[in-house]
Short mmCIF file of C-alpha atoms and ligand atoms in Angstrom, two decimals:
data_model
loop_
_atom_site.label_atom_id
_atom_site.label_comp_id
_atom_site.label_asym_id
_atom_site.label_seq_id
_atom_site.Cartn_x
_atom_site.Cartn_y
_atom_site.Cartn_z
CA MET C 12 -15.03 -8.38 -11.70
CA THR C 13 -14.99 -5.45 -9.20
CA THR C 14 -11.56 -4.28 -8.27
CA GLY C 15 -11.10 -1.99 -5.22
CA PHE C 16 -8.37 0.78 -5.41
CA VAL C 17 -6.78 2.56 -2.38
CA PHE C 18 -4.91 5.81 -2.81
CA HIS C 19 -4.38 8.91 -0.77
CA GLU C 20 -2.49 12.14 -1.65
CA LEU C 21 -0.67 12.01 1.63
CA TYR C 22 1.04 8.79 0.56
CA LEU C 23 3.09 11.06 -1.79
CA TRP C 24 3.92 13.45 1.09
CA HIS C 25 6.13 10.92 2.90
CA ASN C 26 9.50 12.67 2.81
CA THR C 27 12.65 10.75 1.85
CA TRP C 28 14.74 13.89 1.52
CA ASN C 29 17.53 14.83 -0.84
CA TRP C 30 19.48 11.57 -0.68
CA ALA C 31 21.33 10.44 -3.77
CA GLN C 32 19.39 7.20 -4.68
CA VAL C 33 20.08 5.47 -1.30
CA PHE C 34 22.93 7.49 0.18
CA PRO C 35 22.77 10.57 2.35
CA PRO C 36 24.41 13.63 0.84
CA SER C 37 27.92 14.42 2.10
CA LEU C 38 30.98 16.19 0.87
CA THR C 39 31.46 13.36 -1.68
CA VAL C 40 27.93 12.48 -2.50
CA GLN C 41 26.05 15.19 -4.29
CA PRO C 42 22.56 15.71 -2.95
CA GLY C 43 19.87 14.18 -5.27
CA THR C 44 16.57 12.37 -5.09
CA HIS C 45 15.98 9.33 -2.95
CA ALA C 46 15.22 6.13 -4.93
CA GLU C 47 11.97 5.77 -3.05
CA ASN C 48 10.34 9.11 -3.84
CA PRO C 49 6.78 9.79 -4.80
CA GLU C 50 7.16 10.09 -8.49
CA THR C 51 6.66 6.49 -9.60
CA LYS C 52 3.57 6.30 -7.49
CA ARG C 53 2.27 9.61 -8.63
CA ARG C 54 2.76 8.63 -12.30
CA LEU C 55 1.06 5.35 -11.84
CA ARG C 56 -1.99 6.96 -10.26
CA ASN C 57 -1.96 9.51 -13.09
CA LEU C 58 -1.88 6.89 -15.96
CA LEU C 59 -4.68 5.01 -14.25
CA GLU C 60 -6.70 8.24 -14.46
CA VAL C 61 -5.62 9.16 -17.96
CA SER C 62 -6.34 5.63 -19.32
CA GLY C 63 -9.79 5.88 -17.99
CA ILE C 64 -9.47 2.66 -15.87
CA LEU C 65 -10.10 4.49 -12.63
CA GLU C 66 -13.76 4.76 -13.61
CA HIS C 67 -13.83 1.01 -13.59
CA LEU C 68 -12.41 0.66 -10.03
CA VAL C 69 -14.21 0.88 -6.69
CA THR C 70 -12.56 3.58 -4.48
CA ILE C 71 -11.63 2.29 -1.06
CA LYS C 72 -10.93 5.08 1.38
CA PRO C 73 -7.95 4.49 3.66
CA ARG C 74 -7.86 5.29 7.31
CA LYS C 75 -5.01 5.33 9.79
CA ALA C 76 -4.27 1.97 11.26
CA THR C 77 -4.50 1.98 14.98
CA VAL C 78 -1.41 1.29 17.22
CA GLU C 79 -3.07 -1.91 18.28
CA GLU C 80 -3.46 -3.06 14.63
CA VAL C 81 0.16 -2.24 13.84
CA GLY C 82 1.14 -3.74 17.16
CA GLN C 83 -0.10 -7.20 15.95
CA VAL C 84 3.04 -7.16 13.91
CA HIS C 85 5.48 -4.75 15.25
CA THR C 86 7.04 -4.28 18.71
CA PRO C 87 6.06 -1.25 20.79
CA ALA C 88 9.74 -0.09 20.74
CA HIS C 89 9.71 -0.06 16.83
CA ILE C 90 6.41 1.84 16.61
CA ALA C 91 7.70 4.37 19.18
CA LYS C 92 10.87 4.81 17.38
CA ILE C 93 9.17 5.53 14.05
CA LYS C 94 6.86 8.12 15.90
CA GLU C 95 9.76 9.65 17.62
CA ILE C 96 11.77 10.21 14.45
CA SER C 97 8.75 11.48 12.69
CA ASP C 98 7.88 13.92 15.48
CA ARG C 99 11.48 15.12 15.51
CA GLY C 100 11.20 15.79 11.79
CA TYR C 101 14.14 13.89 10.39
CA GLY C 102 16.04 10.65 10.90
CA ASP C 103 16.68 7.13 9.47
CA ALA C 104 14.63 4.09 10.52
CA SER C 105 17.81 2.01 10.31
CA THR C 106 19.71 2.28 7.06
CA LEU C 107 18.65 3.68 3.65
CA THR C 108 15.30 4.56 5.07
CA PRO C 109 15.00 8.25 5.89
CA LEU C 110 11.72 9.74 6.94
CA GLY C 111 10.33 13.14 7.82
CA ALA C 112 7.68 15.09 9.66
CA GLY C 113 4.38 13.18 9.43
CA SER C 114 5.95 9.97 8.13
CA TYR C 115 4.58 8.10 11.12
CA GLU C 116 0.95 9.15 10.46
CA ILE C 117 1.39 8.52 6.74
CA ALA C 118 2.77 5.00 7.43
CA LEU C 119 -0.34 4.33 9.64
CA LEU C 120 -2.44 5.52 6.75
CA ALA C 121 -0.55 3.07 4.39
CA ALA C 122 -1.18 0.16 6.78
CA GLY C 123 -4.74 1.29 7.27
CA GLY C 124 -5.19 1.35 3.44
CA ALA C 125 -4.04 -2.28 3.27
CA ILE C 126 -6.44 -3.15 6.05
CA GLU C 127 -9.42 -1.40 4.44
CA ALA C 128 -8.61 -3.13 1.08
CA MET C 129 -8.51 -6.51 2.92
CA ASP C 130 -11.89 -5.69 4.63
CA ALA C 131 -13.52 -5.06 1.25
CA VAL C 132 -12.02 -8.17 -0.37
CA VAL C 133 -13.04 -10.48 2.60
CA LYS C 134 -16.45 -8.97 2.90
CA GLY C 135 -17.03 -9.32 -0.88
CA THR C 136 -17.61 -5.56 -1.48
CA VAL C 137 -15.02 -6.09 -4.29
CA GLN C 138 -13.57 -9.22 -5.82
CA ASN C 139 -10.01 -8.12 -5.59
CA ALA C 140 -8.04 -4.89 -4.74
CA TYR C 141 -4.87 -2.81 -5.52
CA ALA C 142 -3.57 -0.76 -2.64
CA LEU C 143 -1.37 1.94 -4.07
CA ILE C 144 0.14 2.88 -0.77
CA ARG C 145 3.41 4.42 0.39
CA PRO C 146 5.72 3.99 2.31
CA PRO C 147 6.19 0.39 1.20
CA GLY C 148 6.21 -2.47 3.72
CA HIS C 149 7.69 -5.83 2.70
CA HIS C 150 11.19 -5.21 4.16
CA ALA C 151 9.89 -4.08 7.61
CA ALA C 152 10.34 -6.72 10.33
CA ALA C 153 8.72 -6.85 13.71
CA ASP C 154 11.34 -4.60 15.35
CA VAL C 155 12.99 -2.74 12.49
CA GLY C 156 12.08 -0.54 9.52
CA MET C 157 14.47 -0.97 6.53
CA GLY C 158 14.75 -0.88 2.77
CA PHE C 159 12.47 2.17 2.59
CA CYS C 160 9.74 0.30 4.62
CA LEU C 161 8.45 1.56 8.07
CA PHE C 162 5.48 -0.76 8.79
CA ALA C 163 4.75 -4.14 7.25
CA ASN C 164 1.58 -3.15 5.36
CA ALA C 165 0.68 -6.59 3.87
CA ALA C 166 1.50 -8.55 7.13
CA ILE C 167 -0.63 -6.09 9.08
CA ALA C 168 -3.57 -6.57 6.79
CA ILE C 169 -3.10 -10.43 7.02
CA LYS C 170 -3.13 -10.27 10.89
CA HIS C 171 -6.30 -8.26 10.65
CA ALA C 172 -7.85 -10.74 8.39
CA GLN C 173 -6.96 -13.56 10.65
CA THR C 174 -7.97 -11.95 14.01
CA GLN C 175 -10.99 -9.81 12.81
CA LEU C 176 -12.46 -11.35 9.75
CA GLY C 177 -12.23 -15.05 10.37
CA ILE C 178 -9.76 -15.91 7.67
CA GLY C 179 -7.35 -18.85 8.37
CA ARG C 180 -4.86 -19.59 5.70
CA ILE C 181 -3.37 -16.83 3.55
CA ALA C 182 -0.57 -17.08 1.02
CA THR C 183 1.73 -14.25 -0.15
CA VAL C 184 3.34 -14.11 -3.56
CA ASP C 185 5.99 -11.29 -3.55
CA TRP C 186 7.31 -10.46 -6.94
CA ASP C 187 9.23 -7.31 -6.04
CA VAL C 188 12.82 -7.67 -7.22
CA HIS C 189 14.07 -7.58 -3.63
CA HIS C 190 13.57 -10.38 -1.15
CA GLY C 191 10.42 -10.05 0.88
CA ASN C 192 12.44 -10.55 4.08
CA GLY C 193 10.05 -8.71 6.40
CA THR C 194 6.99 -10.75 5.44
CA GLN C 195 9.05 -13.86 5.70
CA SER C 196 10.39 -13.03 9.12
CA ILE C 197 6.99 -12.13 10.54
CA PHE C 198 5.43 -15.44 9.53
CA TYR C 199 8.53 -17.63 9.52
CA SER C 200 7.23 -20.04 12.28
CA ASP C 201 3.46 -19.61 11.30
CA PRO C 202 1.99 -22.57 9.23
CA SER C 203 -1.14 -20.45 8.51
CA VAL C 204 0.68 -18.07 6.21
CA LEU C 205 2.54 -19.48 3.21
CA THR C 206 5.01 -16.82 2.21
CA ILE C 207 6.65 -17.03 -1.27
CA SER C 208 9.11 -14.58 -2.61
CA LEU C 209 10.59 -14.41 -6.16
CA HIS C 210 13.53 -12.07 -6.29
CA GLN C 211 16.95 -11.28 -7.79
CA ASP C 212 19.49 -13.55 -6.04
CA ASN C 213 21.19 -11.69 -3.14
CA LEU C 214 20.28 -8.25 -4.15
CA PHE C 215 18.69 -6.73 -0.98
CA PRO C 216 18.91 -7.46 1.87
CA LEU C 217 22.32 -9.04 1.46
CA ASP C 218 22.48 -12.68 2.54
CA SER C 219 18.71 -12.95 2.70
CA GLY C 220 16.31 -14.84 0.57
CA ALA C 221 18.17 -18.18 -0.06
CA MET C 222 16.25 -21.39 -0.92
CA SER C 223 17.41 -22.78 2.39
CA GLU C 224 15.27 -20.24 4.39
CA ASN C 225 12.24 -22.50 4.38
CA GLY C 226 10.44 -21.71 7.61
CA GLU C 227 11.08 -22.92 11.17
CA SER C 228 9.31 -25.00 13.89
CA GLU C 229 5.56 -25.15 13.03
CA GLY C 230 6.24 -23.01 9.99
CA LYS C 231 8.89 -25.31 8.52
CA GLY C 232 8.05 -25.72 4.75
CA PHE C 233 5.76 -22.70 4.63
CA ASN C 234 8.37 -20.21 3.31
CA ILE C 235 9.56 -20.54 -0.18
CA ASN C 236 12.32 -18.45 -1.84
CA VAL C 237 13.03 -18.41 -5.58
CA PRO C 238 16.27 -16.50 -5.90
CA LEU C 239 16.44 -15.87 -9.58
CA PRO C 240 19.66 -14.96 -11.40
CA PRO C 241 20.16 -11.47 -12.70
CA GLY C 242 18.68 -11.19 -16.25
CA SER C 243 15.55 -13.19 -15.67
CA GLY C 244 12.76 -12.07 -17.80
CA PRO C 245 9.10 -13.09 -18.45
CA GLY C 246 10.11 -16.62 -19.42
CA ALA C 247 11.88 -17.33 -16.17
CA TYR C 248 9.02 -15.73 -14.10
CA THR C 249 6.41 -17.68 -15.88
CA LEU C 250 8.25 -20.98 -15.43
CA ALA C 251 8.65 -20.15 -11.85
CA PHE C 252 4.88 -19.54 -11.53
CA GLU C 253 4.21 -22.84 -13.45
CA LYS C 254 6.59 -25.07 -11.48
CA VAL C 255 6.70 -23.34 -8.08
CA VAL C 256 4.09 -20.71 -7.22
CA ILE C 257 0.91 -22.10 -8.65
CA PRO C 258 1.57 -25.67 -7.44
CA ALA C 259 2.47 -24.33 -3.93
CA LEU C 260 -0.81 -22.43 -3.84
CA ARG C 261 -2.74 -25.61 -4.99
CA GLN C 262 -1.06 -27.61 -2.23
CA PHE C 263 -1.57 -25.00 0.45
CA LYS C 264 -5.15 -24.02 -0.47
CA PRO C 265 -5.21 -20.53 0.82
CA GLU C 266 -8.51 -18.73 1.61
CA LEU C 267 -6.99 -15.49 0.18
CA ILE C 268 -3.81 -14.49 -1.81
CA VAL C 269 -1.86 -11.33 -1.02
CA VAL C 270 0.79 -9.97 -3.56
CA PRO C 271 3.37 -7.55 -2.17
CA CYS C 272 3.64 -6.02 -5.68
CA GLY C 273 6.78 -4.31 -6.70
CA PHE C 274 7.69 -3.31 -10.30
CA ASP C 275 11.40 -3.11 -9.82
CA ALA C 276 12.02 -6.37 -11.70
CA SER C 277 11.36 -4.45 -14.98
CA GLY C 278 13.98 -4.34 -17.67
CA VAL C 279 14.55 -0.58 -17.07
CA ASP C 280 14.50 -0.34 -13.32
CA PRO C 281 17.55 1.42 -11.75
CA MET C 282 17.61 -0.86 -8.65
CA GLY C 283 17.26 -4.29 -10.18
CA ARG C 284 18.89 -6.27 -12.97
CA MET C 285 15.89 -8.19 -14.22
CA MET C 286 13.99 -8.03 -17.57
CA MET C 287 10.32 -8.05 -16.87
CA ASN C 288 7.98 -6.04 -19.03
CA SER C 289 4.31 -5.19 -18.67
CA SER C 290 3.21 -8.15 -20.72
CA GLY C 291 5.12 -10.30 -18.28
CA TYR C 292 3.37 -8.81 -15.20
CA ARG C 293 0.00 -9.08 -17.10
CA HIS C 294 0.64 -12.74 -17.61
CA LEU C 295 1.64 -13.41 -14.05
CA THR C 296 -1.43 -11.56 -12.82
CA ARG C 297 -3.65 -13.64 -15.14
CA MET C 298 -2.07 -16.80 -13.72
CA LEU C 299 -2.65 -15.64 -10.07
CA LEU C 300 -6.25 -14.72 -10.75
CA LYS C 301 -6.91 -18.10 -12.27
CA ALA C 302 -5.47 -19.79 -9.23
CA ALA C 303 -7.45 -17.49 -6.88
CA ASP C 304 -10.62 -18.38 -8.81
CA GLU C 305 -9.88 -22.05 -8.45
CA LEU C 306 -8.75 -21.88 -4.74
CA CYS C 307 -10.27 -18.90 -2.95
CA SER C 308 -13.28 -17.46 -4.76
CA GLY C 309 -10.97 -15.08 -6.51
CA ARG C 310 -9.96 -13.22 -3.36
CA LEU C 311 -6.77 -11.38 -4.10
CA LEU C 312 -5.15 -8.26 -2.64
CA MET C 313 -2.10 -6.45 -4.04
CA THR C 314 -0.07 -4.02 -1.86
CA HIS C 315 2.29 -1.58 -3.70
CA GLU C 316 5.99 -2.13 -2.86
CA GLY C 317 9.07 -1.08 -4.94
CA GLY C 318 9.51 0.12 -8.49
CA TYR C 319 11.82 2.86 -9.34
CA SER C 320 11.51 3.61 -13.11
CA GLU C 321 9.54 6.80 -13.30
CA MET C 322 8.74 6.19 -16.87
CA TYR C 323 7.90 2.49 -16.72
CA VAL C 324 6.25 1.61 -13.39
CA PRO C 325 2.93 3.16 -14.60
CA TYR C 326 2.74 0.90 -17.59
CA CYS C 327 3.38 -2.17 -15.50
CA GLY C 328 0.87 -1.16 -12.92
CA LEU C 329 -1.79 -0.35 -15.45
CA ALA C 330 -1.30 -3.88 -17.01
CA VAL C 331 -1.81 -5.46 -13.66
CA VAL C 332 -4.87 -3.34 -12.79
CA GLU C 333 -6.39 -4.04 -16.25
CA GLU C 334 -6.08 -7.75 -15.51
CA LEU C 335 -7.49 -7.39 -12.07
CA CYS C 336 -10.69 -5.64 -13.23
CA GLY C 337 -10.95 -7.30 -16.56
CA HIS C 338 -11.03 -4.18 -18.59
CA ARG C 339 -8.50 -3.39 -21.22
CA THR C 340 -7.87 0.31 -22.01
CA ASP C 341 -6.53 1.54 -25.29
CA VAL C 342 -3.20 2.63 -23.83
CA THR C 343 -0.17 0.96 -25.34
CA ASP C 344 2.95 0.46 -23.41
CA PRO C 345 5.72 2.02 -25.55
CA TRP C 346 8.42 -0.23 -24.06
CA ASP C 347 6.62 -3.52 -24.35
CA ASP C 348 7.34 -4.58 -27.89
CA ILE C 349 10.97 -3.23 -27.85
CA MET C 350 11.75 -5.11 -24.56
CA GLY C 351 10.05 -8.13 -25.91
CA THR C 352 12.74 -8.42 -28.59
CA TRP C 353 15.73 -8.24 -26.20
CA GLY C 354 17.88 -11.28 -26.00
CA ALA C 355 17.20 -13.86 -23.26
CA MET C 356 13.62 -12.98 -22.58
CA PRO C 357 12.63 -16.63 -22.83
CA VAL C 358 13.74 -18.85 -19.90
CA GLN C 359 17.50 -19.67 -20.01
CA PRO C 360 18.89 -23.01 -18.84
CA HIS C 361 20.57 -21.67 -15.78
CA GLN C 362 17.40 -19.97 -14.71
CA ALA C 363 15.37 -23.19 -15.23
CA ALA C 364 17.82 -25.10 -13.09
CA ILE C 365 17.21 -22.75 -10.14
CA ILE C 366 13.54 -23.13 -10.59
CA ASP C 367 13.74 -26.84 -10.74
CA GLU C 368 15.64 -26.70 -7.47
CA ALA C 369 13.04 -24.47 -5.92
CA ALA C 370 10.23 -26.88 -7.04
CA LYS C 371 11.77 -29.44 -4.67
CA LEU C 372 10.55 -27.13 -1.75
CA LEU C 373 6.99 -28.21 -2.67
CA ASN C 374 7.64 -31.44 -0.87
CA ASN C 375 7.96 -29.62 2.39
CA ILE C 376 4.52 -28.10 2.41
CA ARG C 377 2.41 -30.22 4.71
ZN1 ZN B 1636 12.04 -3.75 -4.13
#
């Protein structure tokens, strides 16, 4: 298997300032480090290098997406607003989403990285690809940047594939711990894109990601949310894949699969309350690769989203990339065995009940 890899140093220069996790400093909030800072991304890139796996990947050079490309998803007003804040040097895209000088250009470079990875996968230069891009994208809607996301990288790449590369049906499988609300909203009435999100129930955004959000008009049935209870681990995620995700993909028959890939469902992430470990992500990747082989000649693209444990994101990312390219390094995840012994890692009855409920949504895919 050949796996493409997108990265650029400028991705790490997008400035989220000295916010304390997600709150701006004030007289009662001590300045700190914003949750979405470069460090998890930098350390993932570093572990890919140190493990030796980078040598097994095909480098895909990102470019800045054009305003026209971004405009296939976003309104002119939203694009202009991000540019204006970036040119001014400081501001918030909406809430929780500070940006700084150059963030507009870096966000274009992130979207363009996803586009170039999509090009390589569709044209067959590579079998699959991992785009380690920043800022992330899955919360950004057509007219607003939110949840640390400025432009909807995955959605922009999907539009590019459909308008420029002759691809019709695309499925997204978003396993970031937060609801993929942006991707959902962009394709909500579009039956050519099946959007699936597995996330912690009602975490972020609030009141978003319920099972009842199932698409509208022509897109009715083509949006599936699996809002998992806090505490869900590899057992619950695997069952959700077996009962919902993989059957949905088989029914939909995509020509390509996109994974908005966050690692904030890990058992040590500060922003989520789930219990995934690197073995869990490895297993899900394996299942997706098998489905992609069966359904769409193995065409799979992952775009990096959340993940806030500096120590742990790199091991989850390495496990995923190892599976994508079919090469196992000799790096051992120091958390994996320990986390594997925690209570409630296998699926629990209340988690299985939610998954059974979500499986009923398969009836709505036409
Ligand atoms: Zn997230």
